[in-house]
mmCIF file of N, CA and C in Angstrom:
data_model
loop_
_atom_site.group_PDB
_atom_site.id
_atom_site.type_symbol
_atom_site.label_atom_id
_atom_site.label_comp_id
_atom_site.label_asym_id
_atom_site.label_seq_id
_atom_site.Cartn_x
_atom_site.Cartn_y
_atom_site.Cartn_z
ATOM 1 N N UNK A 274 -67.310 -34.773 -17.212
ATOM 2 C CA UNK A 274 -67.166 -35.615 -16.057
ATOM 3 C C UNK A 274 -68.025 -35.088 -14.901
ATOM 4 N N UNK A 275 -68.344 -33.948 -14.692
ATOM 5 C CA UNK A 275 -68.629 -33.046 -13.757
ATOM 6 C C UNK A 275 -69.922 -33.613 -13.728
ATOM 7 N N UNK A 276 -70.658 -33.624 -15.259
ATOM 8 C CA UNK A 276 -72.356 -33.970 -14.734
ATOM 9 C C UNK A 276 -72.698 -35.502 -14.626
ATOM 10 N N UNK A 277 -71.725 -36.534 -14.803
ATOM 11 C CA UNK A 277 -72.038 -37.701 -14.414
ATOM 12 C C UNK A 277 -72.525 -38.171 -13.299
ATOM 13 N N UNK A 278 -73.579 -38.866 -13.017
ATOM 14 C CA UNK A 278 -74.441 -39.320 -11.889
ATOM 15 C C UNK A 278 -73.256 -40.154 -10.686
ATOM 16 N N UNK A 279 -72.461 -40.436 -11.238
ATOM 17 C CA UNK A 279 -71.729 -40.883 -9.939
ATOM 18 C C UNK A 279 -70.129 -39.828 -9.587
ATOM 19 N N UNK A 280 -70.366 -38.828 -10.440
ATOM 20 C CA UNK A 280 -69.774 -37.359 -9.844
ATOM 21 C C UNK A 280 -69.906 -36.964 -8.841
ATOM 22 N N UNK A 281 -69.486 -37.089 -7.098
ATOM 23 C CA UNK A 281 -69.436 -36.043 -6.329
ATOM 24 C C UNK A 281 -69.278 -34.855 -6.632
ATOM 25 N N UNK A 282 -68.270 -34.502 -7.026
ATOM 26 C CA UNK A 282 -67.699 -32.798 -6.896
ATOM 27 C C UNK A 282 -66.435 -33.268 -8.039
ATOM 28 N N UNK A 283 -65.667 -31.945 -8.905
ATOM 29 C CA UNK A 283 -64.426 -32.083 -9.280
ATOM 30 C C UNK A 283 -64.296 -30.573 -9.216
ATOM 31 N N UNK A 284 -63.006 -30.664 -8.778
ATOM 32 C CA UNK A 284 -62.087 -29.454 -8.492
ATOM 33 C C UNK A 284 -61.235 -28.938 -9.498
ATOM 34 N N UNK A 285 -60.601 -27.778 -9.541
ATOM 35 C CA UNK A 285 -59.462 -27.766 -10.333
ATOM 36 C C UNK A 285 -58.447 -28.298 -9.150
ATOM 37 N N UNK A 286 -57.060 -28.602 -10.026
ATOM 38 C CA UNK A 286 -56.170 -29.627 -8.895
ATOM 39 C C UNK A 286 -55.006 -28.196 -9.439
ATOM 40 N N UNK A 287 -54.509 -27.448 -7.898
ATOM 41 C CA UNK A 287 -53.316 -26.618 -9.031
ATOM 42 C C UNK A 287 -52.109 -27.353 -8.104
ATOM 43 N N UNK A 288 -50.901 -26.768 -8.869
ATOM 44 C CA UNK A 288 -49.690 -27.357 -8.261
ATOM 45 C C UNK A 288 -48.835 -26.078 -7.175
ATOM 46 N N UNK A 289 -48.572 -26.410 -6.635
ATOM 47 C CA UNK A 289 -47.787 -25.425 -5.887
ATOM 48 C C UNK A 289 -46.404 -25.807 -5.180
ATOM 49 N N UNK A 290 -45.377 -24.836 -5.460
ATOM 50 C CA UNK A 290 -44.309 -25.875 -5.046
ATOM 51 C C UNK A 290 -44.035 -24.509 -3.795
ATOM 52 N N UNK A 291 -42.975 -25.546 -2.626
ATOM 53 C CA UNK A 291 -42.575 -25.053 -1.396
ATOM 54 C C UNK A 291 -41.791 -23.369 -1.497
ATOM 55 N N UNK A 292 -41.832 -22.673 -0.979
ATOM 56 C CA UNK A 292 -41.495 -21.332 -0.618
ATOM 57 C C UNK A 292 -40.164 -21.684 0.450
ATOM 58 N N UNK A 293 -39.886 -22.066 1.014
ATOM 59 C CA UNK A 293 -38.816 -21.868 2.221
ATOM 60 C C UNK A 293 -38.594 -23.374 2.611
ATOM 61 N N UNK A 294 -37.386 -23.547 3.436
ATOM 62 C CA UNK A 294 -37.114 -24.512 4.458
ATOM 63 C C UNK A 294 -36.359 -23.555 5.990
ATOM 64 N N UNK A 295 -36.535 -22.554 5.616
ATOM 65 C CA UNK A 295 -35.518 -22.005 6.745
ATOM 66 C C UNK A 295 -36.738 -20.887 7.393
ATOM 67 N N UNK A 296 -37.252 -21.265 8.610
ATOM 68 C CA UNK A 296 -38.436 -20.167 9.057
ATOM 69 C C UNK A 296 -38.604 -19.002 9.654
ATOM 70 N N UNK A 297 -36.792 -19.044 10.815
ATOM 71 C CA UNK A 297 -36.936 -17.743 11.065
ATOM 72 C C UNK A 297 -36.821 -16.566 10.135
ATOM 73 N N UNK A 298 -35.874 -17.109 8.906
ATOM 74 C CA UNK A 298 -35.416 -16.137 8.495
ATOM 75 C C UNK A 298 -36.500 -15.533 7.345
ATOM 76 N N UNK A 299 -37.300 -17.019 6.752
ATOM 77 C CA UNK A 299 -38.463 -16.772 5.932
ATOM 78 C C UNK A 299 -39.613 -15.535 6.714
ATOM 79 N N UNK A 300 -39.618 -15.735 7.820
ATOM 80 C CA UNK A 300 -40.850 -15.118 8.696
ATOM 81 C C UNK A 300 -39.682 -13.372 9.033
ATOM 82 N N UNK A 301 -38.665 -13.563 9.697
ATOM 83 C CA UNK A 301 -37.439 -12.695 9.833
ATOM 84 C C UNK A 301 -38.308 -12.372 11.268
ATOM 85 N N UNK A 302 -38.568 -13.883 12.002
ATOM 86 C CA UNK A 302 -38.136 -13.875 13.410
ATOM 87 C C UNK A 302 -36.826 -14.476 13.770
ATOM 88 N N UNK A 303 -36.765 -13.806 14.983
ATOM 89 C CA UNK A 303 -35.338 -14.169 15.830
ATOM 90 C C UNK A 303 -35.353 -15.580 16.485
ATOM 91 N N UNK A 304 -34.327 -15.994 16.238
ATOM 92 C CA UNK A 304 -34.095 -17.466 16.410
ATOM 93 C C UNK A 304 -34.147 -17.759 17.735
ATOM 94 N N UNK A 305 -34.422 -16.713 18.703
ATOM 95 C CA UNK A 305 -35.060 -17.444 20.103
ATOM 96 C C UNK A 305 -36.433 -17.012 20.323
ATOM 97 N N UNK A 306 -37.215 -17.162 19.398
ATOM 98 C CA UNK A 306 -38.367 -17.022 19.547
ATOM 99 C C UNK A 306 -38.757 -18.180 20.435
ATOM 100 N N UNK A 307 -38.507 -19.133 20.141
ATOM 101 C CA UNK A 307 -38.957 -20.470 21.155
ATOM 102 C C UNK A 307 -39.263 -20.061 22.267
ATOM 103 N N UNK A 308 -37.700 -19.781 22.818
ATOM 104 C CA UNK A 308 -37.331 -19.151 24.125
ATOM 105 C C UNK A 308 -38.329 -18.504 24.792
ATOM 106 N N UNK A 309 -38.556 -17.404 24.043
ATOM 107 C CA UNK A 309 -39.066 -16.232 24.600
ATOM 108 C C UNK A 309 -40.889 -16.477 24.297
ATOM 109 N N UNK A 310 -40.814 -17.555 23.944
ATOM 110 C CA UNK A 310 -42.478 -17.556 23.667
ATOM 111 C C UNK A 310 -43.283 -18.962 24.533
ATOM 112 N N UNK A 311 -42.374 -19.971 24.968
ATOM 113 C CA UNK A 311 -42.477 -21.147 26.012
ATOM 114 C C UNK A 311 -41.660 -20.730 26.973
ATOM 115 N N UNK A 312 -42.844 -21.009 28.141
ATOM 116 C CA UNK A 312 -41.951 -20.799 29.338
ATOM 117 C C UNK A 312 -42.401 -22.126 30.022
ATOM 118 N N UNK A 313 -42.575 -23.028 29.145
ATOM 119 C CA UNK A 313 -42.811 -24.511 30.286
ATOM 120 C C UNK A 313 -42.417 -25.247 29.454
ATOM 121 N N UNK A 314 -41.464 -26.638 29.459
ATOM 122 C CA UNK A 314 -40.767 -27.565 28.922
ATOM 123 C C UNK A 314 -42.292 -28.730 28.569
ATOM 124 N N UNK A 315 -42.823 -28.140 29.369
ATOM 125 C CA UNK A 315 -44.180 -29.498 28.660
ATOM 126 C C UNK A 315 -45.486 -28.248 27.823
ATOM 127 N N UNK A 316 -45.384 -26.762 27.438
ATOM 128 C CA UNK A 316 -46.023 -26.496 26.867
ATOM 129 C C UNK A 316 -46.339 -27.308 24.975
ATOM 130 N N UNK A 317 -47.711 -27.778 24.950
ATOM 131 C CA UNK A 317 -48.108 -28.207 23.997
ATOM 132 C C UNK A 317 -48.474 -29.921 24.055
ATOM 133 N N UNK A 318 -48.313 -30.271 25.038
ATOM 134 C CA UNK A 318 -48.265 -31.659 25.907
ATOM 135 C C UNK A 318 -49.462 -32.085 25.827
ATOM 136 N N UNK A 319 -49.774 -33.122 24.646
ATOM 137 C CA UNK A 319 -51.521 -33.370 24.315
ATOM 138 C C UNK A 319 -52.203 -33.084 23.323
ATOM 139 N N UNK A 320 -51.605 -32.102 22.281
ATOM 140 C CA UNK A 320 -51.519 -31.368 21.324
ATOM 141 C C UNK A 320 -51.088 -32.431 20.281
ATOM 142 N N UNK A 321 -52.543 -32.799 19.174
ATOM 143 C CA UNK A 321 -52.171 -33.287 18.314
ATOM 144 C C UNK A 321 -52.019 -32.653 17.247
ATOM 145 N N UNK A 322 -51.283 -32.542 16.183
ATOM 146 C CA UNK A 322 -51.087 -31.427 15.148
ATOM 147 C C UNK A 322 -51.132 -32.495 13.539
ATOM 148 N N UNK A 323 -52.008 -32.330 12.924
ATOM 149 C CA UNK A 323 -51.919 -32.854 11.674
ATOM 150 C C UNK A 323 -51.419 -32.036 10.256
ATOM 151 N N UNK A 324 -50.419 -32.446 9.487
ATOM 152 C CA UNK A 324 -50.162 -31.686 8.512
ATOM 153 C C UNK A 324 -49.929 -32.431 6.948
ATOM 154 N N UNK A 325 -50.578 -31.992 6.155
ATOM 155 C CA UNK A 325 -50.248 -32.174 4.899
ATOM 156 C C UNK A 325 -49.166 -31.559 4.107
ATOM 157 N N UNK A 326 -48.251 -31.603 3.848
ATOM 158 C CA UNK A 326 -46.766 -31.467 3.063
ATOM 159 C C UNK A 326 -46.302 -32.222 2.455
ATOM 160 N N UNK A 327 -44.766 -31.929 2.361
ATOM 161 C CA UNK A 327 -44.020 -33.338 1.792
ATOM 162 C C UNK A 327 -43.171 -34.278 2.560
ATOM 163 N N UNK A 328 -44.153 -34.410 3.682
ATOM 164 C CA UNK A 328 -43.230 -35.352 4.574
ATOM 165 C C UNK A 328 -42.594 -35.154 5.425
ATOM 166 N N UNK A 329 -42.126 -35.581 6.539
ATOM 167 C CA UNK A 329 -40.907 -34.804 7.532
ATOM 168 C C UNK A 329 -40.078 -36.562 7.825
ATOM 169 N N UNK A 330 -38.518 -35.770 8.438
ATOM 170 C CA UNK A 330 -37.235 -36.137 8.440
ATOM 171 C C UNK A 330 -38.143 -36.663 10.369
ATOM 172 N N UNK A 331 -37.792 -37.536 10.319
ATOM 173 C CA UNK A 331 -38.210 -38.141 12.004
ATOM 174 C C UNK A 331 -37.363 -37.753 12.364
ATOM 175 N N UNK A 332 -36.184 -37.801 12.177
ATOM 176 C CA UNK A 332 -34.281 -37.953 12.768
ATOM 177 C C UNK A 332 -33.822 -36.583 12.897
ATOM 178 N N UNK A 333 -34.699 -35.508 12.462
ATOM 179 C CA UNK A 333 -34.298 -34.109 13.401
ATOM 180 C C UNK A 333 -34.995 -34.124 14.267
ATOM 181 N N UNK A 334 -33.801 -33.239 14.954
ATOM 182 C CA UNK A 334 -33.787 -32.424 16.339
ATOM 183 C C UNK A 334 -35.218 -32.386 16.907
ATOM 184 N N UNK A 335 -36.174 -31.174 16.000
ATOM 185 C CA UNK A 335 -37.174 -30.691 16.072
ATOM 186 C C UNK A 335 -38.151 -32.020 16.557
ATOM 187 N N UNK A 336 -37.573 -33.234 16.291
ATOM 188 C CA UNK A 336 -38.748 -34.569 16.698
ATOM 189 C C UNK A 336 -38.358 -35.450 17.676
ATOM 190 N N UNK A 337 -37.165 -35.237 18.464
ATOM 191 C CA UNK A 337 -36.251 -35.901 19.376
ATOM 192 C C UNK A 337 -37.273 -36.263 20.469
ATOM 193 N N UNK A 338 -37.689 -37.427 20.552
ATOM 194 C CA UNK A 338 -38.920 -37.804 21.407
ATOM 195 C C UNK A 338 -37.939 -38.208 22.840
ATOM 196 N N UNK A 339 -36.837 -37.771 23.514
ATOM 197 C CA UNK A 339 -36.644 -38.159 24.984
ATOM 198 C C UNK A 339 -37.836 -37.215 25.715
ATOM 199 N N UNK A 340 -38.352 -38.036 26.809
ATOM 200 C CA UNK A 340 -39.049 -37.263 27.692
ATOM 201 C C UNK A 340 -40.437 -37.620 27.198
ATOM 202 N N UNK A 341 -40.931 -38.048 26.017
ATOM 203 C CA UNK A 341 -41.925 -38.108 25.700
ATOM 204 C C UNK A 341 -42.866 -39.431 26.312
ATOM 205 N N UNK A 342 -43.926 -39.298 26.524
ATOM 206 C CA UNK A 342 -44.684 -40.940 27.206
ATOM 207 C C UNK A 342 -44.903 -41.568 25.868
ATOM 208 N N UNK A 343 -44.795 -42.945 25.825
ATOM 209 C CA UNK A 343 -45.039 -43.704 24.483
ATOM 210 C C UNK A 343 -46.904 -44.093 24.925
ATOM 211 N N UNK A 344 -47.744 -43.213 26.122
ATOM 212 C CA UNK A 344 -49.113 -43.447 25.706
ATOM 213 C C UNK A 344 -49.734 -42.447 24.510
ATOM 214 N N UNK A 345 -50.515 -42.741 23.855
ATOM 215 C CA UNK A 345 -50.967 -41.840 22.875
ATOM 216 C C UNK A 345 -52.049 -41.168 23.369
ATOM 217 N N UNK A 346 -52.074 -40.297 22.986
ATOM 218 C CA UNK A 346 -53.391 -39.208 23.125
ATOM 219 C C UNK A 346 -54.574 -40.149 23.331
ATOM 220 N N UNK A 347 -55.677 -39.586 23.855
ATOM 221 C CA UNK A 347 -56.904 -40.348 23.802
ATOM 222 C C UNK A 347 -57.594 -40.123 22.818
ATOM 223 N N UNK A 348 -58.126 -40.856 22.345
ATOM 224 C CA UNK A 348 -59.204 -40.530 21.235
ATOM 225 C C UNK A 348 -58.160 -40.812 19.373
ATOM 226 N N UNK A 349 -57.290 -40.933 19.564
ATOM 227 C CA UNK A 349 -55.675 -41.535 18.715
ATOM 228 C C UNK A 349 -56.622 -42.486 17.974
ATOM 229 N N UNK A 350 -56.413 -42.127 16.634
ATOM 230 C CA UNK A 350 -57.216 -43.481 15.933
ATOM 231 C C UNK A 350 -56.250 -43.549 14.561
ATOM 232 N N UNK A 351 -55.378 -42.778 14.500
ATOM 233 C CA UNK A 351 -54.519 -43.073 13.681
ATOM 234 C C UNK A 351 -53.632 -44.361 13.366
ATOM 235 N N UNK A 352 -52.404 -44.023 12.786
ATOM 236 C CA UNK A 352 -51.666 -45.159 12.452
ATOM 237 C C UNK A 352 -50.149 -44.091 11.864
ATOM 238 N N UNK A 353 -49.214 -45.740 12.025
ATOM 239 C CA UNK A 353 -47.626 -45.106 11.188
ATOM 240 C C UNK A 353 -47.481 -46.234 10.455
ATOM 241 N N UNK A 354 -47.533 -45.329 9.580
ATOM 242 C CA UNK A 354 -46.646 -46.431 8.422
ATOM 243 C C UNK A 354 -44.965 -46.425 8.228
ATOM 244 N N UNK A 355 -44.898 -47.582 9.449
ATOM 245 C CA UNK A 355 -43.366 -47.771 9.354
ATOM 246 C C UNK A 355 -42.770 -48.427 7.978
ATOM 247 N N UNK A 356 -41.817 -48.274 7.741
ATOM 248 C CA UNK A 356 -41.386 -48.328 5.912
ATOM 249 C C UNK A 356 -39.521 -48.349 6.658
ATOM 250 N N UNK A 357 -39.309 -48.767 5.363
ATOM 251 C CA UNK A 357 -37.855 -49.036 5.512
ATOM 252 C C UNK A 357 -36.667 -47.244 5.410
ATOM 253 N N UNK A 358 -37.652 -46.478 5.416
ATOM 254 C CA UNK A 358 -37.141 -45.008 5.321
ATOM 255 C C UNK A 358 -38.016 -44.485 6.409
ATOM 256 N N UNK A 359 -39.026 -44.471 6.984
ATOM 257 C CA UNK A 359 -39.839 -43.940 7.879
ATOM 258 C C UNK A 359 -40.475 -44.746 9.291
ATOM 259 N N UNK A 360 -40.581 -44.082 10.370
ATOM 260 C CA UNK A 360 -40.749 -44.625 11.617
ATOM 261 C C UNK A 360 -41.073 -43.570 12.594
ATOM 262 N N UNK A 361 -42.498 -43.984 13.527
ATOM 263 C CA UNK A 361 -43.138 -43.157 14.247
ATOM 264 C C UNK A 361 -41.830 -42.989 15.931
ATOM 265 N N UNK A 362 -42.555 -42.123 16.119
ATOM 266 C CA UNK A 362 -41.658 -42.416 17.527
ATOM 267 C C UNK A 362 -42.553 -41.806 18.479
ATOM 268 N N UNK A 363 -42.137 -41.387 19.976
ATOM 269 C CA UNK A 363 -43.417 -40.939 20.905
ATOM 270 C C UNK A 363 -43.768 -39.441 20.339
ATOM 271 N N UNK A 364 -43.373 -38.541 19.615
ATOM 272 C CA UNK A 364 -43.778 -37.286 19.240
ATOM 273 C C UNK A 364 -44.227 -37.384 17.895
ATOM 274 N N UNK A 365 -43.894 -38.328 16.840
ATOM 275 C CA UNK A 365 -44.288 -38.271 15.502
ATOM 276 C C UNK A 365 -45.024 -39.729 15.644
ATOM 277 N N UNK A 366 -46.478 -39.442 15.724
ATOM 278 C CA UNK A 366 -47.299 -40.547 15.925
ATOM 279 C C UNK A 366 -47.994 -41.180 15.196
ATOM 280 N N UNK A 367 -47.869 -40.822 13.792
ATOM 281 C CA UNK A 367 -48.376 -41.004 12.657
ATOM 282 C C UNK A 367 -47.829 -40.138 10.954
ATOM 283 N N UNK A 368 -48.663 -41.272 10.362
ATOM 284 C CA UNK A 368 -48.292 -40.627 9.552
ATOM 285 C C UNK A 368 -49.204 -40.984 7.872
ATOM 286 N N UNK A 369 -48.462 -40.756 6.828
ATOM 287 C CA UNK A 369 -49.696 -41.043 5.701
ATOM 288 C C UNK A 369 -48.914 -40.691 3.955
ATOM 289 N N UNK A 370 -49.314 -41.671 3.212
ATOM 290 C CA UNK A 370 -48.563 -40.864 1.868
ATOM 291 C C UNK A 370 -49.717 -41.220 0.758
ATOM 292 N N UNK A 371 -49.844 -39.477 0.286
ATOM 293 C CA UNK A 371 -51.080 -39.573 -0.889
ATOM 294 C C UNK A 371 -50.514 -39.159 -2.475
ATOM 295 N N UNK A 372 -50.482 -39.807 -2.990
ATOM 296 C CA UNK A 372 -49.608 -39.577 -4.086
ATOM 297 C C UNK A 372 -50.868 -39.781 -5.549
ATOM 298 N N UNK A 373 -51.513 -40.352 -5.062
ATOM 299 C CA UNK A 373 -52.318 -40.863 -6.490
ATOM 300 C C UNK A 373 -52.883 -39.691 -7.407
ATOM 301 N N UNK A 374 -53.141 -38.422 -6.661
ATOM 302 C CA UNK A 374 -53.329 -37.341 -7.518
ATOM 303 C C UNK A 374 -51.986 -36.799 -7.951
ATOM 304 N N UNK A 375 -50.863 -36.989 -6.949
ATOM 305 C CA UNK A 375 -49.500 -36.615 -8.350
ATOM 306 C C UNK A 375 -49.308 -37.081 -9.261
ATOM 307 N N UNK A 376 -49.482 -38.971 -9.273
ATOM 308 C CA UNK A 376 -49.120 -40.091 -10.319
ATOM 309 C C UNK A 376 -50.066 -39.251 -11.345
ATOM 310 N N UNK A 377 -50.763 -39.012 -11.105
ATOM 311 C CA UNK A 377 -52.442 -38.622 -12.160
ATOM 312 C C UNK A 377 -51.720 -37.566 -12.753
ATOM 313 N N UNK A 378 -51.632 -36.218 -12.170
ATOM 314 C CA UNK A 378 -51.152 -35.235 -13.142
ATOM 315 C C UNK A 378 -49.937 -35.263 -13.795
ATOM 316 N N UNK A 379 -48.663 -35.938 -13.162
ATOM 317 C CA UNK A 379 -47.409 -36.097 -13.253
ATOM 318 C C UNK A 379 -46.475 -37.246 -13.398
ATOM 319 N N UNK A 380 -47.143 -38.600 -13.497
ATOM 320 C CA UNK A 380 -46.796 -39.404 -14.244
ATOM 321 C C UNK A 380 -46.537 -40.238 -13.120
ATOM 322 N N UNK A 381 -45.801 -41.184 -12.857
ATOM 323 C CA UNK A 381 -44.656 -42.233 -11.241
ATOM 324 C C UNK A 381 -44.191 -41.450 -10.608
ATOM 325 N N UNK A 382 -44.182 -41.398 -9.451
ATOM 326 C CA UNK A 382 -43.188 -40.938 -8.591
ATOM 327 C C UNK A 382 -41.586 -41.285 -9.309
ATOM 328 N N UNK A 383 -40.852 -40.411 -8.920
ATOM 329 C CA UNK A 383 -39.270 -40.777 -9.668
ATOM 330 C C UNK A 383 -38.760 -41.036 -7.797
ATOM 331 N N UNK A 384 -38.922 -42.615 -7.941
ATOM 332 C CA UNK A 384 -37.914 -43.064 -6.779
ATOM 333 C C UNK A 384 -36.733 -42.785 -6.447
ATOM 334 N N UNK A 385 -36.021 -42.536 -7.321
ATOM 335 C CA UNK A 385 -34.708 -41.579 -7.319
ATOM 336 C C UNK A 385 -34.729 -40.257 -6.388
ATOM 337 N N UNK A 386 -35.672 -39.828 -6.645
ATOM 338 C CA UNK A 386 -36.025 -38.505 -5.929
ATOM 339 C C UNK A 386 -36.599 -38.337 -4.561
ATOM 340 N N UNK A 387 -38.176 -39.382 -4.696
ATOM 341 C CA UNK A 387 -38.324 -39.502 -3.635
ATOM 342 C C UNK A 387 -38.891 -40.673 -2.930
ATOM 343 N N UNK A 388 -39.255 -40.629 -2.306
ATOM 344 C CA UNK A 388 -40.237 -41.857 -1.357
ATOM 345 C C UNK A 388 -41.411 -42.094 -1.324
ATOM 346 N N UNK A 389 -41.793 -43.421 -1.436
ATOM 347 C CA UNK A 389 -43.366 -43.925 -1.007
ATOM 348 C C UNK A 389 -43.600 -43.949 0.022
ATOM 349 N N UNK A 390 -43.170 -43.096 0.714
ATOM 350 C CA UNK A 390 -43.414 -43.052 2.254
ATOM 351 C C UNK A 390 -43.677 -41.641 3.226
ATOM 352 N N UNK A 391 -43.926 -41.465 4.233
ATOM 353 C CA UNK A 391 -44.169 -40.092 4.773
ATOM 354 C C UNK A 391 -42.654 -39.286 5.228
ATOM 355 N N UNK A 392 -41.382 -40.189 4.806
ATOM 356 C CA UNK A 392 -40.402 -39.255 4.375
ATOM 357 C C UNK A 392 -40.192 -37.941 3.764
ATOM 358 N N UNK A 393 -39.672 -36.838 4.520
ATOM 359 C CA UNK A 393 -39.381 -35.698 3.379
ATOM 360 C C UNK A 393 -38.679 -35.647 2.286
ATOM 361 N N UNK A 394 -39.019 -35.503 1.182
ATOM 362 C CA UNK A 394 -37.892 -35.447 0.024
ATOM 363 C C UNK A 394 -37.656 -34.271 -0.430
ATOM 364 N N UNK A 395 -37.924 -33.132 0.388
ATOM 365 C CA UNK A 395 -36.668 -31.639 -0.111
ATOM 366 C C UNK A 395 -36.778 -30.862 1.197
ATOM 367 N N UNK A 396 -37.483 -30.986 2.260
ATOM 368 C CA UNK A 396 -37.353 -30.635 3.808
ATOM 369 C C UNK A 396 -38.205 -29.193 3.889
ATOM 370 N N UNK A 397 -39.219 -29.178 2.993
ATOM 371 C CA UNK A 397 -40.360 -28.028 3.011
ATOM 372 C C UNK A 397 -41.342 -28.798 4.432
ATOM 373 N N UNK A 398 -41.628 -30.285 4.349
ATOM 374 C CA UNK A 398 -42.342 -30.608 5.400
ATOM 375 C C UNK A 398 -41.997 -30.927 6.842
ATOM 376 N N UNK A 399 -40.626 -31.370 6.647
ATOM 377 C CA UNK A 399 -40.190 -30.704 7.965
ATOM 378 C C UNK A 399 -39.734 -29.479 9.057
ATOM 379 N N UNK A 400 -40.092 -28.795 7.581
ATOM 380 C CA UNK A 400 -39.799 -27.197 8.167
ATOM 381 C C UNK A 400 -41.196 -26.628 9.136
ATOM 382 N N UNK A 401 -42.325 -27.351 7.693
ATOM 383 C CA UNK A 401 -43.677 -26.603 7.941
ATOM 384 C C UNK A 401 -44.288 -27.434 9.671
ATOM 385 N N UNK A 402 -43.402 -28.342 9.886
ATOM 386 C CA UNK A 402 -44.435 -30.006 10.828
ATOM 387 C C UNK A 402 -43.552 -28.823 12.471
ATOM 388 N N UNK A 403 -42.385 -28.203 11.616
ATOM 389 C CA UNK A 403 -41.087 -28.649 13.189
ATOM 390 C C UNK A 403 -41.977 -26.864 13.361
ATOM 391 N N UNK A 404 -41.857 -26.155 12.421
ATOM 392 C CA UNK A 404 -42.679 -24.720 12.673
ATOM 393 C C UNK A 404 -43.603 -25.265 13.817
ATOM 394 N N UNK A 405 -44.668 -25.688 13.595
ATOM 395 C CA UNK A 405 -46.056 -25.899 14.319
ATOM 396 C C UNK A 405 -45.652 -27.047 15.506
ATOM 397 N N UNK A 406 -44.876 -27.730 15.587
ATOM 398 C CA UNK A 406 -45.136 -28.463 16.456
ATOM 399 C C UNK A 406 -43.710 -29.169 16.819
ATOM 400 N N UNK A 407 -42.462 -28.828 16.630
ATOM 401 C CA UNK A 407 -41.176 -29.195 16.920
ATOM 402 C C UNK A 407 -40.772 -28.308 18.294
ATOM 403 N N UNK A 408 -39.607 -29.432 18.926
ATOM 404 C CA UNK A 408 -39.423 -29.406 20.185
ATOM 405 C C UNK A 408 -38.988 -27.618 20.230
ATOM 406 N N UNK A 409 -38.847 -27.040 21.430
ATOM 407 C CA UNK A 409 -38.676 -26.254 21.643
ATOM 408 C C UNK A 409 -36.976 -25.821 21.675
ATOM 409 N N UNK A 410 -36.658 -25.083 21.059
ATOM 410 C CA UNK A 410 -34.902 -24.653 20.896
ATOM 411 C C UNK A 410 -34.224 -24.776 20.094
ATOM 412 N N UNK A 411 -34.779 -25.836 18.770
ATOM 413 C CA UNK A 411 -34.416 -26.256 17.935
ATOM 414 C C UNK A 411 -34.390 -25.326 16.218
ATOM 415 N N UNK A 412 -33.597 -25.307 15.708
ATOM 416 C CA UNK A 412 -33.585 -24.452 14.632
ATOM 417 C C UNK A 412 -34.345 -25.063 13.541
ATOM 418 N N UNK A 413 -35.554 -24.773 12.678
ATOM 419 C CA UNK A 413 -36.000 -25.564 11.985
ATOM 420 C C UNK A 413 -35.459 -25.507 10.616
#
């Protein structure tokens, strides 16, 4: 496949599954790190953060958009794919679901399990989204 003329590039594809949902204790920082590391209620204000995982939970804490302006960043060219399980709000401004290289190695998604949508289905991506960019005080 590799030397075919309409070959870009092929990779090996490996699998890797999640390490943690719990960060202070994964990292074995102290749970007021927040605290002690923001000293302004609008530090990060403008700050767009993109992440690839398995999705994040909108409906925690860590994404509680009061206070937030519903203008978007400038230069925002994204999108949310609102879905009957998923929905942007003023802090989670987007979102995205790439599955076609799982279907490929691993057969359908098992709907049972999880979602066609940028929903988390075991809370590795809301751990990794609320780490980097969840409200301040919140336990991830």
């Amino acid at each position: 496949m590799r030397r075919h003329p309409s070959v870009a590039s092929v990779t090996l594809s490996r699998t890797f599954r999640p390490a943690t949902t719990d960060s202070y204790n994964f990292l074995e920082l102290p749970s007021t790190l927040w605290t002690a590391a923001s000293t302004s209620s609008s530090a990060g204000d403008g700050t767009v953060i993109g992440i690839i995982d398995t999705g994040v939970w909108p409906e925690h804490p860590s994404f509680d958009d009061t206070g937030y302006s519903s203008t978007l960043p400038s230069g925002w060219s994204g999108t949310c794919p609102t879905t009957s399980d998923f929905t942007c709000n003023n802090k989670i401004i987007g979102g995205g679901i790439f599955y076609a290289g799982f279907e490929h190695r691993f057969g359908r998604v098992n709907l049972t399990l999880d979602w066609l949508s940028s929903r988390d289905s075991d809370g590795h991506g809301t751990w990794c989204t609320g780490a980097a960019a969840g409200n301040s005080g919140v336990q991830c």
